[in-house]
XYZ file of N, CA, C and O in Angstrom:
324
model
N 8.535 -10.902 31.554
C 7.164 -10.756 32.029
C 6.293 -10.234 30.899
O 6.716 -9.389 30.109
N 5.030 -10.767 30.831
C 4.613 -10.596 29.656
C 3.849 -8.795 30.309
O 3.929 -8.174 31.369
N 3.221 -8.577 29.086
C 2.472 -7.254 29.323
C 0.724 -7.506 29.173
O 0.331 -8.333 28.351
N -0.125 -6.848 29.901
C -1.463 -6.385 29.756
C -1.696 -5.198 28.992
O -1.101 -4.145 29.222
N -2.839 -5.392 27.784
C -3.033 -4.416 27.084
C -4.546 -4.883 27.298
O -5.000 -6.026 27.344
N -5.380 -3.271 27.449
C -6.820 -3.512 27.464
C -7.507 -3.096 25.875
O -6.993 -2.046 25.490
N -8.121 -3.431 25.270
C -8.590 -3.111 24.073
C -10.054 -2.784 24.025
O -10.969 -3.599 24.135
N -10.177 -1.278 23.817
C -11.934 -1.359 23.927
C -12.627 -1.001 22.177
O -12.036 -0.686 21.144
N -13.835 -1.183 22.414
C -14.693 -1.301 21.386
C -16.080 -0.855 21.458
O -17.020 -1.502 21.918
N -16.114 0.412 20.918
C -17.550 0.902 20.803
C -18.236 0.397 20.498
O -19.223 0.806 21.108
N -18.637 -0.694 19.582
C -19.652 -1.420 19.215
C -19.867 -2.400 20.845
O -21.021 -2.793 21.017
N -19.192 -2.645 21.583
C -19.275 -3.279 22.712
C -19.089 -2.723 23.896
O -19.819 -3.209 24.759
N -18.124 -1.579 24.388
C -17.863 -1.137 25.585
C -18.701 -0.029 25.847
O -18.772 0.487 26.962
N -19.431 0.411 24.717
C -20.496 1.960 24.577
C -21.786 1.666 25.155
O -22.758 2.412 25.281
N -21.648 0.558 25.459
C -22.755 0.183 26.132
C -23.178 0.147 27.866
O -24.239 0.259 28.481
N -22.230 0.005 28.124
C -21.840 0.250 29.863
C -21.909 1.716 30.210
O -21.171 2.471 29.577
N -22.649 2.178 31.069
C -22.096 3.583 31.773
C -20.591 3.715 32.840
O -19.900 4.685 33.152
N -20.518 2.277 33.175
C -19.381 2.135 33.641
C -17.996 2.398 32.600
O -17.062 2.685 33.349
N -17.617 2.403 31.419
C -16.491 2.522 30.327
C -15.959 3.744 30.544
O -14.742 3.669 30.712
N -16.576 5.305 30.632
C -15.719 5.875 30.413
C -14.724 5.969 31.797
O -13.549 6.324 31.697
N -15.351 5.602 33.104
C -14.506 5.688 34.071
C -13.393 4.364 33.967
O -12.200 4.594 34.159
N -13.860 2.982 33.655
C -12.869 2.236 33.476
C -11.777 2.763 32.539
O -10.574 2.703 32.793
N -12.513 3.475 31.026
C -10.945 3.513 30.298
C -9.899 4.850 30.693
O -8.866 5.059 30.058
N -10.355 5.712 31.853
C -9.752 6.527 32.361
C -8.795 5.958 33.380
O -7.730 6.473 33.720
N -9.212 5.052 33.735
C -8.091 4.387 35.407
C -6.818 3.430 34.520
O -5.870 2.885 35.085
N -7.058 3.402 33.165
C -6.473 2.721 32.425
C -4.715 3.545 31.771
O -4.681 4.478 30.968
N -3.425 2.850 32.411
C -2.324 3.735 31.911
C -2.562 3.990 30.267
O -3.051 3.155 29.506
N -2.113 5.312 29.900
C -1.852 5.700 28.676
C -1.293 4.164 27.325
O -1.619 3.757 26.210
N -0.630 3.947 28.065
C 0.458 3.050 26.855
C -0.132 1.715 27.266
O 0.713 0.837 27.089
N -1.660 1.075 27.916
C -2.109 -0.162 27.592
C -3.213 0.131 26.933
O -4.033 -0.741 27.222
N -3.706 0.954 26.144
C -4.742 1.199 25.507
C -4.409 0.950 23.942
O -3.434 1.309 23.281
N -5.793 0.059 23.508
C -5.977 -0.073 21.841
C -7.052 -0.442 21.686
O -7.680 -0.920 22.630
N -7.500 -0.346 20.642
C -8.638 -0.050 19.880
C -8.984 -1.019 19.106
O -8.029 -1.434 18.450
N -10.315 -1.746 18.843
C -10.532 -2.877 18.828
C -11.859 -2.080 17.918
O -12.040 -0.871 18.062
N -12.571 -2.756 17.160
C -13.617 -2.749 15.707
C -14.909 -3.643 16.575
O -15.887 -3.155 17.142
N -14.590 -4.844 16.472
C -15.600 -5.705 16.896
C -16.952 -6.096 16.353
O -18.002 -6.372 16.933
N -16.588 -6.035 14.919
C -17.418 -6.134 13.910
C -17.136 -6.750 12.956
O -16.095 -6.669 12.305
N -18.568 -7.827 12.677
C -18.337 -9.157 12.149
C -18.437 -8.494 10.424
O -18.486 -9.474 9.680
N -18.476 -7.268 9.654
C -18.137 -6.785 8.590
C -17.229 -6.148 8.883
O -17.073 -5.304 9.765
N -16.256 -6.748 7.744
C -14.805 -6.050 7.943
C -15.203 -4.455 6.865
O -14.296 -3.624 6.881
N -16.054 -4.209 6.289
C -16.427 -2.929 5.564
C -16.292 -2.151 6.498
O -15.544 -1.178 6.413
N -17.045 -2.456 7.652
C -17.579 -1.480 8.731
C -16.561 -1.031 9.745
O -16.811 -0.265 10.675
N -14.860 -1.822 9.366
C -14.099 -1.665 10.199
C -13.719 -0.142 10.541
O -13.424 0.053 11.720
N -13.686 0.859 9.761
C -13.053 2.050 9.569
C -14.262 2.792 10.878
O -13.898 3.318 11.930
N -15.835 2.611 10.370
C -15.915 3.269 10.450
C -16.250 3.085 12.236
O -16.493 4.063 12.943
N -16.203 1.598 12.789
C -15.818 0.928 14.090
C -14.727 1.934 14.963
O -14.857 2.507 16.044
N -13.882 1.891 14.233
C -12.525 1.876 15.019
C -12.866 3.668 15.198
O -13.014 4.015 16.370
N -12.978 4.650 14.263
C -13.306 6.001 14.301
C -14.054 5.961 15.602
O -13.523 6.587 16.519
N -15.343 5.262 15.895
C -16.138 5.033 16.898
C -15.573 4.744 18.275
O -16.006 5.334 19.266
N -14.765 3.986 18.330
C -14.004 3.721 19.645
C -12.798 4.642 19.772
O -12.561 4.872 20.958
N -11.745 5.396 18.715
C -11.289 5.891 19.341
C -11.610 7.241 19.913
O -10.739 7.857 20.526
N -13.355 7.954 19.672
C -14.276 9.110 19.667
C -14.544 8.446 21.534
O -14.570 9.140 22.550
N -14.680 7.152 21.447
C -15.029 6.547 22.837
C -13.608 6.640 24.351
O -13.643 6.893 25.555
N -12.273 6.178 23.099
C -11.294 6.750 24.483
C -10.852 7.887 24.556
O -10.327 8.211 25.621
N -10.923 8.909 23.398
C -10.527 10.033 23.591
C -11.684 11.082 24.577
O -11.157 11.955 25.267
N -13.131 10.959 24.600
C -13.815 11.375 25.106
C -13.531 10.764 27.026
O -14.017 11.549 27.840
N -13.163 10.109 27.345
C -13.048 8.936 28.573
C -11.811 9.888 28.997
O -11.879 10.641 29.968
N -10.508 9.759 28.045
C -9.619 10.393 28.353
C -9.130 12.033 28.866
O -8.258 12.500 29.599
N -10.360 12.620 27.923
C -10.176 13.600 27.792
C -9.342 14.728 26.602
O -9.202 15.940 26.443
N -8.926 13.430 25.934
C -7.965 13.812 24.819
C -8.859 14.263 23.151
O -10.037 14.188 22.802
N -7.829 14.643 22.587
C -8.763 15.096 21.247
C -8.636 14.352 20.619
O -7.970 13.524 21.240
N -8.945 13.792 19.127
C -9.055 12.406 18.681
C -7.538 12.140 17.919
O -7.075 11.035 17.638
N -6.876 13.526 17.656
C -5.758 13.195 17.445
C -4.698 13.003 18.524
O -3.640 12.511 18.133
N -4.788 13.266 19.632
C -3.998 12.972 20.884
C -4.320 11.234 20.636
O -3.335 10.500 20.558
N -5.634 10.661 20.526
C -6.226 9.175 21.038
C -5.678 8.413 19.765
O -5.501 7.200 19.869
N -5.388 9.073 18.526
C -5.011 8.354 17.073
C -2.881 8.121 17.474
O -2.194 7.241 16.955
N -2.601 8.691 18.012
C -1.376 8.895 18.331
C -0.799 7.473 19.383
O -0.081 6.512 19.104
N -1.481 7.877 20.647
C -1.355 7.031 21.689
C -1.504 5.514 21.150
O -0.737 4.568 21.326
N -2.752 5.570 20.425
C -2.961 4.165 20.417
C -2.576 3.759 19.380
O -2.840 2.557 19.367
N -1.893 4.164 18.094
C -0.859 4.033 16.970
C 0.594 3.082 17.797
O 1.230 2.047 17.598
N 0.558 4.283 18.843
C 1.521 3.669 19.305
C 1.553 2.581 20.184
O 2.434 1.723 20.237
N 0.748 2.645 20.733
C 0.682 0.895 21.793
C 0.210 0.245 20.354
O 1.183 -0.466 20.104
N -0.540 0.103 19.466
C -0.469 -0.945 18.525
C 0.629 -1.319 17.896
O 0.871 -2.372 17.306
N 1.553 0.028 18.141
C 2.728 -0.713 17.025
C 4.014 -1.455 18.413
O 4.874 -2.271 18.081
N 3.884 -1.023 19.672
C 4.182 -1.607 21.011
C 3.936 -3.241 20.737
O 4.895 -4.009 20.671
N 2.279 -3.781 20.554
C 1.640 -4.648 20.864
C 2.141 -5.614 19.871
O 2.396 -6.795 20.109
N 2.296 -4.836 18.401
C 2.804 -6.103 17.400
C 4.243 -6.602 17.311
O 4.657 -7.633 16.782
N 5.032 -5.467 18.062
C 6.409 -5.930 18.253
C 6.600 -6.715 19.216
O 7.537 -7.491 19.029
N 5.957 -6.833 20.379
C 5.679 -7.424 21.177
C 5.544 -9.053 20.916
O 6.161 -9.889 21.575
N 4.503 -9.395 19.695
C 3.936 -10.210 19.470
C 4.632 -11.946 19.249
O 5.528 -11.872 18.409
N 4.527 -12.828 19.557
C 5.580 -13.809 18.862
C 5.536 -14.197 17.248
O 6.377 -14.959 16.773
């Protein structure tokens, strides 16, 4: 059975008042972090941005949110075909 992973993105999900309650109803280990920016320069400073977006949602500190989602990314690529 395959798996669902949700991926959010501050440049895109920061926009809804609805996000932080969606990425809260969201299990721990389907969460990752997504840039969403058509300059890859700007990637760093994207991704800093979204994970400031699930750790705030979560409740977690940004190193709790750098952890979690380290780890479903490295979940997601093993995963991968």
């Amino acid at each position: 059975a395959g798996r669902v992973w949700f991926g959010f993105s501050h440049a895109v999900n920061a926009r809804s008042p609805k996000t932080p309650a969606v990425i809260a109803s969201i299990p721990d280990d389907r969460l990752l972090l997504e840039s969403d920016l058509s300059d890859a320069s700007q990637g760093p400073a994207g991704l800093r941005a979204s994970l400031r977006l699930l750790a705030d949602a979560k409740g977690w500190t940004l190193q709790r949110a750098a952890e979690v989602t380290a780890a479903n990314a490295d979940a997601f690529f093993d995963g991968a075909p």
